[in-house]
Amino acid sequence: MNLRAPVTLLDVAQRAGVSVATASRVLNGGDRVPRPELQERVRAAADALGYTPNAQAQALAKSSTNVVGILVHDIEDPYFAAIANGVMRAADERNLLVMLASTFRDAEREIAYLASLRAQRARAAVMIGSRRTDAESLARTASEVGSFLNSGAGLALVSQSGMPAHTIEPDNRAGAAELARSLAGLGWRKFGILGGPEALATARDRRDGFLAGLADSGLEPVAVEYGDFTRDGGYAAAEELLDRGADVDCLFAVNDVMAVGAMSALRARGIDVPGRLGVAGFDDIATLRDVWPGLTTVRLPLEQMGRRALELAIEGGEPSVETFKAEVVLRESTARA
Amino acid sequence: MNLRAPVTLLDVAQRAGVSVATASRVLNGGDRVPRPELQERVRAAADALGYTPNAQAQALAKSSTNVVGILVHDIEDPYFAAIANGVMRAADERNLLVMLASTFRDAEREIAYLASLRAQRARAAVMIGSRRTDAESLARTASEVGSFLNSGAGLALVSQSGMPAHTIEPDNRAGAAELARSLAGLGWRKFGILGGPEALATARDRRDGFLAGLADSGLEPVAVEYGDFTRDGGYAAAEELLDRGADVDCLFAVNDVMAVGAMSALRARGIDVPGRLGVAGFDDIATLRDVWPGLTTVRLPLEQMGRRALELAIEGGEPSVETFKAEVVLRESTARA
DNA sequence: CTGTTAGCGCATTCAT
DNA sequence: ATGAATGCGCTAACAG
């Protein structure tokens, strides 16, 4: 009740006329509990004084915390938000506190955050999103990942393989391949691919999968254009491709936000979708399910992937790899007249 | 390097042949630094051993942490994600670690999280989003807020007034009023309002502001329908309003996600926007800027609001109220033929 | 300038 | 069943 009055366990114990040990036992549980009468006395004293255990001290004493970390590239990107949401729900169910960091796609920042989590003695961490395959920074990240693991904490990565930790992989290749076959089945023939940065495994896999799917249908892309893995990247790539005068009838963007950017670019040029050009994306971002024409895409169980990642990170054990299937969702943006 | 080997400051000190105090001084800084030679010895020993300071112990020793908390209703909602992003950027600049909790709109959970932050001795916290004005739970929240503040931590609320802490308020009323006047100026006359839960101040203020703006133009709404503050809420409210056969020519949804839901409902019924019905929202969610027809809305400086909230929370001091202006953004969804 | 020492708040043996 | 004492890892006086 008083201003700035750090009430400690000792205060509570004294007011209740017991030892700190006893107070600790009733307020924390775990151990064999004291006699009912004492319990009440302690509890009464505790909230009379407005006692709040000092989590830092507890952590130090039992050398273990209940905090887990989440690393994402950008929490505003709905893809990451969805996965992070799954991690957070799972954490909440286990009474774990979450430290969330947005790395803004900066490898240095990411490494620094991981180190911070280690300093916090976090119980586990989940890293979401694929890293650029730049040899040097990848090595430095791997090194920090090693230290993290060695500290005894658990770790799981989503969409990033090659690290000695649990891995959750969306089946990007298979999903993209199936999408390609579905699109071909619909009658589309002249495909243009809007790829992401070559350094991102996720972007590469989706492109390659799509290519493989086309091949299955005896087709190959008319054009491939690359851009950032963002809305603006999709917009720019689409413009580029159009400027080059590529003779395409359907565009596949390696993720939904790029696809939406591309649709805006087409609209700006008065190109009707799907009338003159079909458009498809990947992810099935919930927030984008109401765009018009409805975007054909490949659905990923984002939230579940997040949940599972946390479970694996907490469980620890030998590194494992779990793949989550993707499912094609056909909507109006690729409907044939 | 070794598995599960908690390297402590003492280990480093011994290996460097100095005292823990010295080791602490060079590894942490702050104090006057020891002679260069010792510094190197300590640093060398530190990373030879792979030393990582124990943040818990540090916090306990200097009774202060560098963690701040963020409470949002739902991190998947782009509105919250945008504000949280601002908070996180500001935190990053100050080298503060962020604990993020999604309360899933559960008051109990929110209170529990605040208590956890207190237990963690968080330096400050930012609560985003307006709470339901349910008397009892509001009182309990207020109580926990009081405790939090009393613990010496800073606090700032975004979109929630009435608490004895710093407050960031978007100017919902003025923004909605200006939107109403703009729309009226465009020639729209028969307005339907898709309101949010009456218990949410944000939803109420926007509706009331819109009403006031209409009044300024000598108009009043033809119909008002309420729904959840979500995409589905907007969809349902729009259907409801249509089913009642309300004679409207323009719909105002109190936020963008509701507006987008409403647009889908209209589309499902073959109602052209803006041909037969205009539609407007509020927030100017970035992810929705590519919907078609482009959604007329009211832009809020979401990220800046988040940044400012953190600054205020960290600064502490007397509770203040800062209002952020909103700006009408006219797009195709309310264009008159 | 550097080393010694006493807490920080709590969990936990070990006695009683 | 309870209390006393020790240590968790580190910082901050206080000495030397």
XYZ file of C-alpha atoms (C1' of nucleotides) in Angstrom:
706
model
C 0.000 0.000 0.000
C 2.814 2.389 0.761
C 4.733 4.088 -1.949
C 7.843 2.299 -3.121
C 7.915 -0.214 -0.284
C 9.662 -3.426 -1.340
C 7.864 -5.987 0.778
C 9.979 -9.090 1.136
C 9.324 -12.583 2.299
C 11.028 -11.690 5.557
C 8.504 -8.945 6.200
C 5.703 -11.363 5.663
C 7.300 -13.981 7.859
C 7.828 -11.578 10.722
C 4.331 -10.222 10.564
C 3.028 -13.762 10.618
C 5.401 -14.754 13.370
C 7.027 -17.564 11.432
C 10.332 -18.177 9.703
C 11.023 -17.226 6.112
C 11.254 -20.910 5.353
C 7.715 -21.455 6.452
C 6.494 -18.388 4.647
C 8.242 -19.558 1.506
C 6.649 -22.963 1.797
C 3.087 -21.741 2.024
C 3.402 -18.907 -0.466
C 5.110 -21.049 -3.016
C 3.736 -24.529 -2.413
C 5.789 -27.333 -3.808
C 7.189 -28.632 -0.569
C 5.252 -30.215 2.247
C 2.855 -27.564 3.474
C 2.773 -26.273 7.033
C -0.152 -26.624 9.367
C -3.354 -24.965 8.158
C -3.354 -22.375 10.877
C 0.068 -21.113 9.924
C -0.873 -21.127 6.304
C -3.641 -18.702 6.947
C -1.513 -16.473 9.099
C 1.093 -16.271 6.369
C -1.367 -15.678 3.610
C -3.082 -13.008 5.618
C 0.194 -11.268 6.321
C 1.147 -11.565 2.685
C -1.745 -9.724 1.229
C -2.053 -7.375 4.151
C 1.418 -6.232 3.178
C 0.767 -6.525 -0.517
C 3.580 -8.965 -0.989
C 4.747 -9.882 -4.469
C 7.471 -12.470 -4.825
C 10.590 -11.242 -6.561
C 10.813 -13.410 -9.638
C 14.469 -12.509 -10.098
C 15.351 -13.736 -6.654
C 13.319 -16.879 -7.139
C 15.014 -17.535 -10.425
C 18.393 -17.028 -8.890
C 17.662 -19.269 -5.958
C 16.388 -22.157 -7.984
C 18.395 -21.319 -11.058
C 15.573 -21.680 -13.517
C 13.008 -19.299 -14.943
C 9.660 -19.505 -16.582
C 10.373 -17.219 -19.467
C 10.652 -18.234 -23.063
C 11.705 -16.092 -25.980
C 10.331 -15.591 -29.461
C 12.336 -14.085 -32.281
C 10.603 -12.858 -35.381
C 11.745 -10.683 -38.247
C 8.813 -8.343 -38.082
C 5.827 -8.659 -35.803
C 3.753 -6.470 -38.108
C 4.017 -9.048 -40.854
C 0.882 -11.152 -40.404
C 2.780 -14.306 -41.231
C 5.008 -13.916 -38.213
C 2.212 -12.613 -36.067
C 0.201 -15.757 -36.737
C 2.994 -18.103 -35.799
C 3.978 -16.028 -32.800
C 0.381 -16.142 -31.716
C 0.516 -19.921 -31.653
C 3.682 -19.872 -29.598
C 2.131 -17.437 -27.160
C -1.011 -19.481 -26.705
C 1.027 -22.569 -25.950
C 3.193 -20.563 -23.566
C 0.162 -19.164 -21.824
C -1.210 -22.643 -21.250
C 2.022 -23.605 -19.564
C 2.192 -20.463 -17.507
C 5.301 -19.280 -19.241
C 6.127 -15.640 -19.782
C 7.055 -14.581 -23.280
C 9.821 -12.260 -24.346
C 9.187 -11.203 -27.909
C 11.737 -9.524 -30.104
C 11.363 -8.149 -33.587
C 14.744 -8.311 -35.280
C 13.768 -6.166 -38.254
C 15.693 -8.678 -40.334
C 18.970 -7.668 -38.817
C 21.224 -10.644 -38.101
C 23.249 -8.726 -35.526
C 20.174 -7.815 -33.614
C 19.012 -11.380 -33.723
C 22.256 -12.659 -32.288
C 22.185 -10.004 -29.613
C 18.664 -10.980 -28.645
C 19.580 -14.616 -28.386
C 22.431 -13.654 -26.110
C 20.060 -11.605 -23.997
C 17.755 -14.552 -23.658
C 20.672 -16.610 -22.539
C 21.571 -13.956 -19.995
C 17.991 -14.042 -18.785
C 18.386 -17.766 -18.394
C 15.327 -18.232 -20.574
C 14.022 -21.741 -20.502
C 13.592 -21.938 -24.236
C 13.301 -19.916 -27.401
C 11.595 -20.122 -30.771
C 13.127 -18.517 -33.808
C 10.690 -17.843 -36.595
C 11.472 -17.280 -40.245
C 14.301 -18.252 -42.506
C 17.566 -16.460 -42.338
C 19.478 -15.265 -45.322
C 22.013 -17.782 -46.403
C 24.897 -15.365 -46.158
C 27.745 -17.634 -45.111
C 29.342 -15.421 -42.530
C 26.329 -14.199 -40.615
C 24.876 -17.675 -40.784
C 27.983 -19.008 -39.105
C 27.819 -16.395 -36.387
C 24.175 -17.184 -35.800
C 24.978 -20.876 -35.661
C 27.633 -20.153 -33.100
C 25.249 -18.236 -30.883
C 22.663 -20.955 -31.332
C 25.263 -23.416 -30.106
C 25.975 -21.346 -27.031
C 22.297 -21.006 -26.369
C 21.766 -24.727 -26.533
C 24.830 -25.379 -24.406
C 23.414 -23.181 -21.707
C 20.805 -25.861 -21.253
C 17.892 -23.988 -22.785
C 15.611 -25.487 -25.420
C 15.297 -24.141 -28.924
C 13.120 -24.662 -31.949
C 13.304 -22.985 -35.326
C 10.465 -22.457 -37.716
C 11.293 -22.368 -41.427
C 14.992 -22.526 -40.900
C 16.834 -25.763 -41.276
C 20.470 -26.526 -40.894
C 20.681 -25.597 -37.236
C 21.303 -28.219 -34.552
C 17.906 -27.695 -32.932
C 14.322 -28.752 -33.332
C 12.955 -27.649 -36.651
C 9.456 -26.999 -37.901
C 9.230 -26.964 -41.667
C 6.214 -25.996 -43.697
C 6.164 -28.155 -46.784
C 6.849 -25.293 -49.136
C 7.965 -27.356 -52.077
C 5.096 -29.807 -52.050
C 2.568 -27.044 -51.478
C 3.872 -24.925 -54.306
C 4.058 -27.937 -56.589
C 0.483 -28.860 -55.898
C -0.559 -25.297 -56.516
C 1.185 -25.349 -59.872
C -0.561 -28.552 -60.871
C -3.937 -27.197 -59.743
C -3.433 -24.037 -61.722
C -2.359 -25.974 -64.778
C -5.391 -28.173 -64.313
C -7.530 -25.065 -64.390
C -6.165 -24.274 -67.818
C -3.531 -21.645 -67.092
C -0.480 -22.053 -69.251
C 1.846 -19.076 -69.348
C 3.180 -18.614 -65.856
C 5.160 -15.762 -64.436
C 6.810 -16.254 -61.069
C 7.369 -13.450 -58.619
C 10.145 -14.840 -56.471
C 11.625 -13.556 -53.249
C 15.244 -13.003 -52.317
C 17.365 -15.867 -53.540
C 19.025 -15.960 -50.143
C 15.827 -16.963 -48.352
C 15.295 -20.699 -48.315
C 11.555 -20.285 -47.957
C 11.360 -18.198 -51.091
C 13.605 -20.547 -53.017
C 11.744 -23.666 -51.992
C 8.423 -22.259 -53.043
C 9.757 -21.223 -56.397
C 11.441 -24.551 -56.931
C 8.370 -26.439 -55.862
C 6.265 -24.448 -58.260
C 8.733 -25.127 -61.028
C 8.593 -28.833 -60.258
C 4.814 -28.776 -60.285
C 4.802 -27.061 -63.658
C 7.207 -29.621 -64.965
C 4.834 -32.346 -63.826
C 2.321 -30.746 -66.120
C 4.802 -30.484 -68.922
C 5.166 -26.732 -68.515
C 7.804 -24.258 -67.679
C 7.551 -20.634 -66.608
C 7.521 -17.853 -69.132
C 9.274 -15.476 -66.797
C 10.712 -15.226 -63.311
C 11.192 -11.952 -61.532
C 12.601 -11.354 -58.075
C 11.743 -8.845 -55.403
C 11.623 -8.328 -51.654
C 9.545 -10.719 -49.603
C 7.127 -7.871 -48.945
C 4.110 -6.129 -50.400
C 6.297 -3.562 -52.098
C 8.549 -6.291 -53.401
C 5.567 -7.930 -55.050
C 4.398 -4.671 -56.519
C 7.796 -3.876 -57.979
C 8.402 -7.352 -59.319
C 5.053 -7.357 -61.064
C 5.767 -4.008 -62.689
C 9.160 -5.166 -63.775
C 7.750 -8.274 -65.321
C 5.072 -6.315 -67.131
C 7.540 -3.748 -68.352
C 9.565 -6.483 -69.893
C 6.489 -7.356 -71.860
C 6.467 -10.938 -70.670
C 3.650 -12.880 -72.279
C 2.070 -14.416 -69.191
C -1.450 -15.375 -68.213
C -0.954 -16.224 -64.557
C 1.294 -14.929 -61.789
C 2.513 -16.876 -58.785
C 3.967 -14.810 -55.977
C 5.885 -16.733 -53.335
C 3.835 -15.262 -50.528
C 0.501 -13.577 -50.020
C 1.713 -10.099 -49.259
C 3.727 -10.070 -52.458
C 0.691 -11.350 -54.328
C -1.425 -8.566 -52.961
C 1.192 -6.036 -53.952
C 1.235 -7.524 -57.410
C -2.535 -7.278 -57.657
C -2.317 -3.603 -56.888
C 0.293 -3.147 -59.577
C -1.949 -4.888 -62.088
C -4.899 -2.820 -61.041
C -2.902 0.337 -61.485
C -2.361 -0.687 -65.073
C -5.925 -1.644 -65.631
C -5.177 -5.324 -65.966
C -8.146 -7.378 -64.906
C -7.694 -10.259 -62.462
C -8.480 -12.995 -63.211
C -9.863 -11.869 -66.564
C -6.578 -11.108 -68.176
C -4.216 -12.466 -65.596
C -4.582 -14.988 -62.796
C -2.776 -14.387 -59.493
C -1.852 -16.764 -56.703
C 0.058 -16.452 -53.457
C 1.198 -18.568 -50.536
C 0.386 -18.637 -46.773
C -3.326 -17.858 -46.668
C -2.908 -14.895 -44.361
C -6.146 -14.447 -42.425
C -6.197 -10.678 -42.708
C -6.076 -10.980 -46.473
C -8.928 -13.415 -46.895
C -11.272 -10.589 -47.753
C -9.315 -9.068 -50.601
C -11.080 -9.082 -53.922
C -10.804 -11.033 -56.066
C -10.249 -13.673 -53.403
C -6.647 -14.749 -53.514
C -5.826 -18.301 -54.509
C -3.108 -19.474 -52.184
C -1.608 -22.325 -50.200
C -2.708 -22.598 -46.619
C -0.247 -23.255 -43.837
C -1.313 -24.137 -40.277
C 0.613 -21.158 -38.952
C -0.721 -21.139 -35.427
C -0.258 -24.857 -34.983
C 3.274 -24.600 -36.226
C 3.928 -22.032 -33.543
C 2.370 -24.173 -30.842
C 4.358 -27.175 -31.828
C 7.550 -25.185 -31.971
C 7.118 -24.143 -28.370
C 6.362 -27.689 -27.289
C 9.498 -28.983 -28.914
C 11.592 -26.155 -27.532
C 10.369 -26.894 -24.027
C 10.694 -30.634 -24.297
C 14.275 -30.436 -25.422
C 15.852 -33.741 -26.387
C 17.452 -34.666 -29.641
C 16.931 -32.271 -32.551
C 14.013 -33.347 -34.666
C 12.425 -32.126 -37.834
C 8.672 -31.920 -38.262
C 7.053 -31.028 -41.523
C 3.641 -29.423 -41.766
C 1.585 -29.994 -44.834
C 0.280 -27.170 -46.940
C -3.078 -27.125 -48.649
C -4.083 -25.439 -51.874
C -6.984 -23.026 -51.607
C -8.493 -21.994 -54.916
C -10.328 -18.695 -54.970
C -11.503 -16.151 -57.500
C -8.135 -14.696 -58.405
C -7.412 -17.711 -60.597
C -10.920 -18.565 -61.752
C -11.173 -19.243 -65.466
C -13.950 -17.635 -67.401
C 32.123 -24.686 -24.402
C 31.356 -27.545 -22.048
C 27.901 -28.894 -21.723
C 25.793 -27.340 -19.035
C 28.599 -25.474 -17.338
C 27.377 -22.345 -15.560
C 30.352 -20.060 -15.847
C 30.215 -17.370 -13.213
C 31.979 -14.119 -12.677
C 34.105 -15.798 -10.075
C 35.362 -18.300 -12.618
C 36.354 -15.506 -14.915
C 38.003 -13.561 -12.121
C 40.073 -16.527 -11.002
C 41.194 -17.391 -14.474
C 42.246 -13.791 -14.957
C 43.855 -13.665 -11.568
C 41.786 -10.751 -10.340
C 38.949 -10.198 -7.933
C 35.297 -10.500 -8.853
C 34.973 -6.800 -8.292
C 37.515 -6.068 -10.949
C 36.000 -8.562 -13.289
C 32.588 -7.035 -12.716
C 33.927 -3.589 -13.397
C 35.429 -4.369 -16.753
C 32.715 -6.690 -17.945
C 29.961 -4.341 -16.975
C 31.490 -0.894 -17.299
C 29.703 1.759 -15.305
C 32.325 2.275 -12.636
C 35.808 3.616 -13.214
C 37.582 1.067 -15.331
C 40.691 -0.825 -14.235
C 44.070 -0.606 -15.901
C 44.060 -1.632 -19.580
C 46.192 -4.674 -19.012
C 43.740 -6.139 -16.515
C 40.871 -5.309 -18.782
C 42.296 -7.459 -21.488
C 43.061 -10.294 -19.163
C 39.515 -10.284 -17.878
C 37.958 -10.016 -21.289
C 40.147 -12.813 -22.554
C 39.223 -15.048 -19.656
C 35.565 -14.171 -20.128
C 35.220 -15.316 -23.660
C 37.674 -18.134 -23.272
C 35.235 -19.483 -20.712
C 32.185 -18.381 -22.666
C 30.918 -16.283 -19.820
C 27.422 -14.840 -19.920
C 26.306 -12.598 -17.094
C 23.308 -13.825 -15.175
C 20.740 -11.128 -15.732
C 18.664 -12.368 -12.809
C 21.557 -11.968 -10.430
C 22.387 -8.568 -11.823
C 18.829 -7.464 -11.448
C 18.709 -8.718 -7.916
C 21.947 -7.039 -6.992
C 21.085 -3.652 -8.362
C 17.374 -4.084 -7.885
C 16.395 -2.874 -11.303
C 15.854 -4.587 -14.615
C 15.827 -3.635 -18.234
C 12.633 -5.376 -19.161
C 9.416 -3.673 -20.119
C 6.062 -5.284 -20.742
C 3.479 -4.865 -23.466
C -0.100 -6.012 -23.079
C -2.310 -6.331 -26.125
C -5.634 -7.995 -26.682
C -4.552 -9.916 -29.731
C -1.211 -9.669 -31.450
C -2.683 -11.038 -34.645
C -4.907 -8.022 -34.957
C -2.888 -5.644 -37.163
C -4.034 -2.666 -35.133
C -2.323 -3.970 -32.030
C 0.619 -5.305 -33.952
C 1.289 -1.860 -35.383
C 1.241 -0.142 -32.008
C 3.251 -2.914 -30.381
C 5.761 -2.545 -33.151
C 6.240 1.091 -32.234
C 6.737 0.192 -28.609
C 9.254 -2.471 -29.528
C 11.262 -0.179 -31.741
C 11.497 2.391 -29.008
C 12.443 -0.321 -26.534
C 15.109 -1.635 -28.846
C 16.664 1.792 -29.148
C 16.930 1.941 -25.387
C 18.269 -1.556 -25.076
C 15.253 -2.745 -23.209
C 13.929 -6.268 -23.418
C 10.264 -6.697 -24.169
C 7.823 -9.094 -22.587
C 4.768 -9.282 -24.778
C 1.500 -10.804 -23.715
C -1.634 -11.360 -25.703
C -4.552 -11.320 -23.319
C -7.082 -12.668 -25.797
C -9.419 -10.042 -24.377
C -9.576 -11.782 -21.054
C -9.496 -9.351 -18.146
C -8.304 -12.003 -15.730
C -5.396 -12.868 -17.901
C -4.539 -9.239 -18.227
C -4.465 -8.748 -14.504
C -2.385 -11.862 -14.056
C 0.115 -10.641 -16.619
C 0.420 -7.290 -14.949
C 1.112 -9.074 -11.691
C 3.751 -11.179 -13.398
C 5.412 -8.081 -14.731
C 5.439 -6.720 -11.245
C 7.005 -9.914 -9.979
C 9.617 -9.589 -12.700
C 10.271 -6.106 -11.432
C 9.681 -4.808 -14.931
C 10.762 -1.257 -15.354
C 7.629 -0.235 -17.175
C 4.641 -1.493 -19.100
C 2.369 -0.372 -21.893
C -1.224 -1.511 -22.055
C -2.765 -1.256 -25.476
C -6.443 -1.155 -26.334
C -9.527 -0.126 -24.503
C -10.985 -2.325 -21.894
C -14.648 -3.139 -21.606
C -16.340 -0.804 -19.227
C -17.643 -3.583 -17.045
C -17.612 -1.995 -13.620
C -16.291 -4.894 -11.624
C -13.450 -6.067 -13.803
C -12.503 -2.462 -14.458
C -12.170 -1.947 -10.738
C -10.005 -5.003 -10.363
C -7.830 -3.884 -13.212
C -7.549 -0.448 -11.683
C -6.484 -2.038 -8.445
C -3.728 -4.027 -10.104
C -2.689 -0.949 -12.028
C -2.384 0.837 -8.699
C -0.194 -1.896 -7.292
C 1.914 -1.872 -10.396
C 2.489 1.849 -10.164
C 3.170 1.619 -6.452
C 5.907 -0.858 -7.123
C 7.760 1.991 -8.728
C 7.365 0.887 -12.318
C 6.178 3.181 -15.088
C 2.986 2.654 -17.019
C 1.279 4.062 -20.059
C -2.046 3.119 -21.571
C -3.061 3.480 -25.165
C -6.743 4.045 -25.903
C -7.806 3.591 -22.332
C -8.513 6.551 -20.176
C -9.599 6.705 -16.588
C -6.531 5.041 -15.170
C -4.056 6.943 -13.006
C -1.236 6.572 -15.526
C 0.063 8.157 -18.681
C -2.467 7.963 -21.447
C -2.193 8.046 -25.208
C -5.460 8.833 -26.887
C -6.142 8.735 -30.585
C -8.605 11.470 -31.385
C -11.363 9.093 -32.298
C -14.189 11.574 -32.039
C -12.627 14.317 -34.087
C -11.417 11.871 -36.702
C -14.777 10.217 -37.085
C -16.505 13.582 -37.187
C -14.252 14.816 -39.933
C -14.827 11.635 -41.850
C -18.567 12.149 -41.589
C -18.284 15.681 -42.877
C -16.028 14.608 -45.734
C -18.433 11.900 -46.733
C -21.361 14.254 -46.565
C -19.364 16.704 -48.637
C -18.938 14.003 -51.238
C -22.677 13.769 -51.526
C -23.508 10.712 -49.438
C -26.677 11.140 -47.469
C -28.171 7.975 -46.053
C -25.647 6.612 -43.572
C -25.610 3.279 -41.846
C -23.227 2.830 -38.922
C -21.656 -0.478 -38.042
C -20.740 0.047 -34.408
C -18.636 -2.044 -32.092
C -19.412 -3.268 -28.595
C -21.030 -0.537 -26.586
C -18.663 -1.363 -23.742
C -15.583 -0.331 -25.686
C -14.834 3.348 -25.386
C -12.974 3.374 -28.674
C -15.982 2.029 -30.514
C -18.337 4.400 -28.764
C -16.216 7.449 -29.384
C -15.936 6.764 -33.069
C -19.634 6.281 -33.411
C -20.394 9.389 -31.404
C -17.879 11.412 -33.361
C -19.404 10.267 -36.604
C -22.840 11.180 -35.334
C -21.602 14.614 -34.389
C -20.024 15.074 -37.790
C -23.259 14.125 -39.491
C -25.118 16.545 -37.309
C -22.744 19.273 -38.423
C -23.922 18.541 -41.913
C -27.530 18.524 -40.855
C -27.817 14.777 -41.154
C -28.528 11.841 -38.970
C -27.922 8.152 -39.530
C -30.546 5.979 -41.121
C -29.511 2.944 -39.147
C -27.046 1.775 -36.531
C -26.104 -1.836 -36.084
C -23.679 -3.322 -33.583
C -21.241 -6.182 -33.822
C -17.914 -7.440 -32.561
C -14.860 -5.279 -33.112
C -13.646 -7.871 -35.629
C -13.883 -8.856 -39.273
C -16.682 -11.270 -38.501
C -18.439 -8.650 -36.419
C -18.436 -6.320 -39.404
C -19.681 -9.020 -41.717
C -22.535 -9.944 -39.400
C -23.533 -6.370 -38.671
C -23.669 -5.549 -42.362
C -25.866 -8.545 -43.070
C -28.133 -7.657 -40.209
C -28.516 -4.129 -41.434
C -29.241 -5.289 -44.947
C -31.743 -7.860 -43.760
C -33.633 -5.145 -41.976
C -33.938 -3.470 -45.318
C -32.381 -0.259 -44.113
C -32.389 2.348 -46.869
C -28.731 3.391 -46.764
C -26.248 4.596 -49.339
C -23.047 4.584 -47.260
C -21.711 2.458 -44.440
C -19.278 3.542 -41.740
C -17.655 0.753 -39.771
C -15.845 1.819 -36.612
C -12.654 0.079 -37.645
C -11.013 -1.223 -40.793
C -11.318 -4.920 -40.125
C -15.043 -4.532 -39.590
C -15.253 -2.493 -42.771
C -13.498 -5.191 -44.718
C -15.819 -7.803 -43.275
C -18.753 -5.643 -44.291
C -17.400 -5.321 -47.817
C -17.301 -9.073 -48.087
C -20.875 -9.303 -46.903
C -21.936 -6.798 -49.535
C -20.009 -8.613 -52.208
C -21.683 -11.863 -51.258
C -24.984 -10.186 -51.977
C -23.844 -8.658 -55.173
C -23.957 -5.136 -53.877
C -21.468 -2.960 -55.673
C -19.109 -0.739 -53.722
C -19.070 2.167 -54.137
C -21.625 1.964 -56.965
C -24.569 1.113 -54.792
C -23.081 1.582 -51.374
C -20.089 3.484 -50.065
C -17.992 1.991 -47.275
C -15.578 3.572 -44.847
C -13.532 2.336 -41.928
C -11.099 3.639 -39.329
C -7.390 3.021 -38.548
C -5.823 2.755 -42.005
C -4.349 -0.670 -41.332
C -1.288 -1.076 -43.556
C -2.024 -4.660 -44.492
C -5.409 -3.592 -45.802
C -4.243 -0.771 -48.024
C -4.403 -3.023 -51.034
C -7.987 -4.150 -50.734
C -10.197 -3.200 -53.595
C -11.962 -0.885 -53.816
C -9.464 1.038 -51.717
C -10.955 1.616 -48.307
C -11.733 5.149 -47.228
C -10.638 5.433 -43.627
C -9.125 7.567 -40.914
C -5.411 7.229 -40.446
C -3.891 6.962 -37.010
C -0.126 7.213 -36.372
C -0.158 3.791 -34.763
C 3.558 3.227 -34.568
C 4.264 6.672 -33.209
C 1.614 6.197 -30.589
C 3.402 3.069 -29.476
C 6.765 4.782 -29.367
C 5.432 7.654 -27.359
C 3.688 5.308 -24.955
C 6.957 3.626 -24.135
C 8.715 6.921 -23.663
C 6.101 8.102 -21.233
C 6.078 4.804 -19.393
C 9.841 4.958 -18.960
C 9.940 8.600 -17.994
C 7.403 8.175 -15.260
C 6.290 11.352 -13.564
C 2.815 12.713 -13.203
C 0.120 11.060 -15.301
C -0.370 12.929 -18.516
C -2.716 12.616 -21.447
C -1.542 12.997 -25.010
C -3.880 13.025 -27.931
C -2.875 11.978 -31.424
C -4.670 13.467 -34.355
C -6.366 11.339 -36.939
C -6.475 12.119 -40.627
C -9.168 11.281 -43.145
C -8.009 9.275 -46.138
C -10.470 9.175 -49.005
C -10.167 6.247 -51.374
C -12.263 4.456 -53.933
C -14.701 2.777 -51.579
C -16.570 6.057 -51.164
C -15.995 7.572 -54.570
C -19.118 9.050 -56.116
C -19.896 8.293 -59.695
C 43.418 1.409 -8.641
C 42.001 -3.166 -6.823
C 40.449 -6.480 -3.424
C 37.074 -7.781 0.625
C 32.774 -8.127 2.092
C 28.100 -7.517 2.820
C 23.799 -7.857 1.101
C 19.790 -8.377 -2.911
C 15.206 -11.925 -1.936
C 14.338 -16.410 -1.941
C 14.673 -21.821 -1.955
C 16.454 -25.455 0.401
C 19.232 -28.684 2.826
C 20.045 -29.815 7.506
C 19.013 -29.832 12.163
C 15.566 -29.720 15.824
C 6.200 -29.859 11.142
C 9.299 -25.747 11.570
C 13.428 -22.931 12.034
C 18.365 -21.727 11.115
C 21.756 -21.433 7.936
C 23.887 -21.577 3.338
C 24.215 -20.311 -1.376
C 22.374 -18.612 -6.107
C 25.664 -14.720 -9.106
C 26.430 -10.236 -8.955
C 26.957 -5.117 -7.475
C 28.301 -1.646 -4.470
C 30.085 0.314 -0.572
C 34.148 0.147 2.070
C 39.042 -0.801 2.845
C 43.672 -1.098 1.703
